[in-house]
PDB file of C-alpha atoms in Angstrom:
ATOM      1  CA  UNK I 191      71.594  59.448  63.595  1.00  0.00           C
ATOM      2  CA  UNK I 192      72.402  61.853  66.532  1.00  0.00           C
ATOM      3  CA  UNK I 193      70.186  61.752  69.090  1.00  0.00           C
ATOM      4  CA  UNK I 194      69.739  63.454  72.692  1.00  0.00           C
ATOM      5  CA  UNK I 195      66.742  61.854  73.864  1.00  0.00           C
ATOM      6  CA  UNK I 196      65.780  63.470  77.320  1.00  0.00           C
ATOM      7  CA  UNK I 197      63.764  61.943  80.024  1.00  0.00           C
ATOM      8  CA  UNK I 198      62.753  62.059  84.044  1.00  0.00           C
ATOM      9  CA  UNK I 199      60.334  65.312  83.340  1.00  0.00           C
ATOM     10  CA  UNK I 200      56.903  65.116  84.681  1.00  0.00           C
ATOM     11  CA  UNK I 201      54.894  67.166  87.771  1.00  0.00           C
ATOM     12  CA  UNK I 202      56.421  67.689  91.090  1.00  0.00           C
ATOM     13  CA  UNK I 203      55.054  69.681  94.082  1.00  0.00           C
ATOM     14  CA  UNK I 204      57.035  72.632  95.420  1.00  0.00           C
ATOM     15  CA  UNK I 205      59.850  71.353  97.591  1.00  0.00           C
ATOM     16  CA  UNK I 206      59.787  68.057  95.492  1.00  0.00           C
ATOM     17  CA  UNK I 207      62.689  66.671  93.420  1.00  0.00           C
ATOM     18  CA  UNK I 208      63.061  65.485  89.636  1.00  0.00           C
ATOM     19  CA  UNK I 209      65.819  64.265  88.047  1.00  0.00           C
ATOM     20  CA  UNK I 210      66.763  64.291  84.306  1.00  0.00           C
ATOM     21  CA  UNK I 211      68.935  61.917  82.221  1.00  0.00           C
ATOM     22  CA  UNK I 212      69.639  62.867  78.664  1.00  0.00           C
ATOM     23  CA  UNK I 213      70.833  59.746  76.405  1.00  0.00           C
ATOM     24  CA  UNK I 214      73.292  60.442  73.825  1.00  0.00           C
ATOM     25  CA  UNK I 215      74.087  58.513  70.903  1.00  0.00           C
ATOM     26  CA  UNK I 216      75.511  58.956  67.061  1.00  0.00           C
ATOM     27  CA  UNK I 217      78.856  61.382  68.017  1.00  0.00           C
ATOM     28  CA  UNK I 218      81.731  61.494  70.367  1.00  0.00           C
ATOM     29  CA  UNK I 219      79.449  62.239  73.818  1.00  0.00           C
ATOM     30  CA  UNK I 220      83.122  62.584  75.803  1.00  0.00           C
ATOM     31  CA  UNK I 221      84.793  65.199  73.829  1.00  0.00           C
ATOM     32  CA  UNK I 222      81.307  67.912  73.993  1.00  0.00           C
ATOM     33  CA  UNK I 223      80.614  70.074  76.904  1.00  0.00           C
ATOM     34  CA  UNK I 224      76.580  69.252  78.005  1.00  0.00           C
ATOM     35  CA  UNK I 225      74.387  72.052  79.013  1.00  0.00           C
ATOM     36  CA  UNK I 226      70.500  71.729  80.219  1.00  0.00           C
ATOM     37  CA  UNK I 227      68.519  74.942  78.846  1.00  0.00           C
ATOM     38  CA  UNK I 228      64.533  75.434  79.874  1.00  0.00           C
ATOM     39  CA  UNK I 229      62.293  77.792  78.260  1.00  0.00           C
ATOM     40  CA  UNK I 230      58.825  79.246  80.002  1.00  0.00           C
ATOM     41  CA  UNK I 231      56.189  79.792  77.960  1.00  0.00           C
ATOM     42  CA  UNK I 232      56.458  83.584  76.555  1.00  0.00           C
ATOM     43  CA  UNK I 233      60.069  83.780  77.727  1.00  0.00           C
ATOM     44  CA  UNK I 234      63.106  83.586  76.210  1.00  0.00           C
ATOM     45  CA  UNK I 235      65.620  79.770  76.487  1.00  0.00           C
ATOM     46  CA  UNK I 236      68.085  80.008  79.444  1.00  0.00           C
ATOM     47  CA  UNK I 237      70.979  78.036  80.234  1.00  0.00           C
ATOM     48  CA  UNK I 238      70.315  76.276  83.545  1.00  0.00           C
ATOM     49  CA  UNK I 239      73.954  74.802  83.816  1.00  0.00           C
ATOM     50  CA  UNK I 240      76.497  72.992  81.996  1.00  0.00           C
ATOM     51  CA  UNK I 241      79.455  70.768  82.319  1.00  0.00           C
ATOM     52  CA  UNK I 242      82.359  70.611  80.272  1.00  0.00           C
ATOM     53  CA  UNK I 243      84.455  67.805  78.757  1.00  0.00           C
ATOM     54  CA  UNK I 244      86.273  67.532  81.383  1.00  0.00           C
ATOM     55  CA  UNK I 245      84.286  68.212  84.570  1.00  0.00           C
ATOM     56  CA  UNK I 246      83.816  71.767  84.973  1.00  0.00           C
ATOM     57  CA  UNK I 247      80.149  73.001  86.224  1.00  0.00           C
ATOM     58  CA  UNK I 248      78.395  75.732  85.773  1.00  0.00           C
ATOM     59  CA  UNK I 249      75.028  77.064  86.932  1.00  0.00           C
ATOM     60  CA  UNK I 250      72.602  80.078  86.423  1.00  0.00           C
ATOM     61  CA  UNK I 251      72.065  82.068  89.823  1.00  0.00           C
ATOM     62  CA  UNK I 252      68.224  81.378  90.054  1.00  0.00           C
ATOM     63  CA  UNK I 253      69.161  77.572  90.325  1.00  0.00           C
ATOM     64  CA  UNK I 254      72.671  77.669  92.234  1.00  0.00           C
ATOM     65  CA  UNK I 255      72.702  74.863  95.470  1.00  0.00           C
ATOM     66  CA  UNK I 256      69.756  73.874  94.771  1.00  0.00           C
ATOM     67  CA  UNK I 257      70.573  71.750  90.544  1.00  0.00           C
ATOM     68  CA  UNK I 258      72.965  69.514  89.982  1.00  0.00           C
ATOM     69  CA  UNK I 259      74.456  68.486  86.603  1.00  0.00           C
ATOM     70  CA  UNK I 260      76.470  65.555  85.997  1.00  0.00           C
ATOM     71  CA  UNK I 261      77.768  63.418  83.179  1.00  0.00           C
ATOM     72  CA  UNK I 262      78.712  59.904  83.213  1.00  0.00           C
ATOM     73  CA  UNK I 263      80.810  59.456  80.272  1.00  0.00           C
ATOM     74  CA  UNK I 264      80.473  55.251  79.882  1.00  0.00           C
ATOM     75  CA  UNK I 265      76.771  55.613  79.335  1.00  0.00           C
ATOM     76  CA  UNK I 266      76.887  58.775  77.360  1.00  0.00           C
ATOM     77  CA  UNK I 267      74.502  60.299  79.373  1.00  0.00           C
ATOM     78  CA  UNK I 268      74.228  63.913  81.307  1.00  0.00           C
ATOM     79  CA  UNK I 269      71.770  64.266  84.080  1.00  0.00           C
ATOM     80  CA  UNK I 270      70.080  66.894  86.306  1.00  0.00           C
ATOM     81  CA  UNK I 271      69.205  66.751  89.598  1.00  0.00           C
ATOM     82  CA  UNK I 272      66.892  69.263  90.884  1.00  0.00           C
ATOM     83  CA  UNK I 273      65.667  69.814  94.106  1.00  0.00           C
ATOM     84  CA  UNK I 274      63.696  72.305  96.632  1.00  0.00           C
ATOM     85  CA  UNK I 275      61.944  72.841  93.179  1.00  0.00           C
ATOM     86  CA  UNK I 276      59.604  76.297  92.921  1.00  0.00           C
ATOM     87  CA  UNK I 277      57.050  76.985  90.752  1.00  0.00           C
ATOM     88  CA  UNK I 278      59.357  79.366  88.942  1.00  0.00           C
ATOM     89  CA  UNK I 279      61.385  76.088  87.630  1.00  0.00           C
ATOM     90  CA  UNK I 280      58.312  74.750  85.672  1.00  0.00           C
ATOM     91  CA  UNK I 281      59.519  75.104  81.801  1.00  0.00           C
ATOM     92  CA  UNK I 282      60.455  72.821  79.023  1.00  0.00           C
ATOM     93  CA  UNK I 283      64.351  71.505  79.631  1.00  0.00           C
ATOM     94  CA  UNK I 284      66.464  70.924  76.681  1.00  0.00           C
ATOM     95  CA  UNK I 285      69.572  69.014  76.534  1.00  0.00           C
ATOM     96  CA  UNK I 286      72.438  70.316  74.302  1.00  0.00           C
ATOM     97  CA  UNK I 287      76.057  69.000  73.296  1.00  0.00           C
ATOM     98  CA  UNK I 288      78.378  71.118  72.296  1.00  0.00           C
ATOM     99  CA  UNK I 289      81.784  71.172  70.170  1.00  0.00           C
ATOM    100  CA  UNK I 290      83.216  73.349  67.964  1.00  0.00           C
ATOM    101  CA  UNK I 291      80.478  73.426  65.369  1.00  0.00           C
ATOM    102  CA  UNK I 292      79.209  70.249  66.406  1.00  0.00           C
ATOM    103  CA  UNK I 293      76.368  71.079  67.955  1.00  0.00           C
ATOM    104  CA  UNK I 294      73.212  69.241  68.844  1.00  0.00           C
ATOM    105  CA  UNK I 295      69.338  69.846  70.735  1.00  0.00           C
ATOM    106  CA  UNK I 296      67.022  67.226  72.131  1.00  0.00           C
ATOM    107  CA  UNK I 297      63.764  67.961  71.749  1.00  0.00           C
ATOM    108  CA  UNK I 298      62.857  68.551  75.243  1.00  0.00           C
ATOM    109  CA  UNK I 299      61.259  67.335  78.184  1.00  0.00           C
ATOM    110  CA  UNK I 300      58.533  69.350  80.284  1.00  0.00           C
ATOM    111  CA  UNK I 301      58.683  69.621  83.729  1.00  0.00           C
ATOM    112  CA  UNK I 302      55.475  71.380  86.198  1.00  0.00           C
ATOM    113  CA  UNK I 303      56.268  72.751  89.186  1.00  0.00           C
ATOM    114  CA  UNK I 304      53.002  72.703  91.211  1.00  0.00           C
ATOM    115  CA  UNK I 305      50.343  71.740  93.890  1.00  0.00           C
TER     116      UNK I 305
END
């Protein structure tokens, strides 16, 4: 019964903006840091950023001031905005929840980059 059901992906041109909103449901949303991951085709998953239980955000360099992740805790749901988007962003984004060894993947959302 735990889901993380992501949404919002879809094609942008360069420069253009998406935004993603991951739904949680079936364990304690408030209590697990959030993280969005994407994986290229032929590379390896990265972490994109992350937020903790509390607030705390974290991004990877390649998508510093230009991504933001947020949480709203009363509709269990992370999101991230991302703007000034490059060609280089277009991957697969996965939502994770984190806690202890409570852990937990969506199953992705793909998101093109191009024009």
């Amino acid at each position: 019964q735990v889901q993380l059901v992501e949404s919002g992906g879809g094609l942008a041109q360069p420069g253009g903006s998406l935004r993603l909103s991951c739904a949680a449901s079936g364990f304690t949303f408030r209590i697990h840091s959030m993280s969005w991951y994407r994986q290229a085709p032929g590379k390896e998953r990265e972490l994109v950023a992350g937020i903790t239980s509390t607030g705390t955000t974290s991004y990877a360099d390649s998508v510093k001031a230009r991504f933001t992740i947020s949480r709203d805790n009363t509709k269990n749901t992370v999101y991230l905005q991302m703007n000034s988007l490059k060609a280089e962003d277009t991957a697969v984004y996965y939502c994770y929840a984190a806690r202890g060894f409570s852990n937990f993947w969506g199953q992705g959302t793909q998101v093109t980059v191009s024009s």
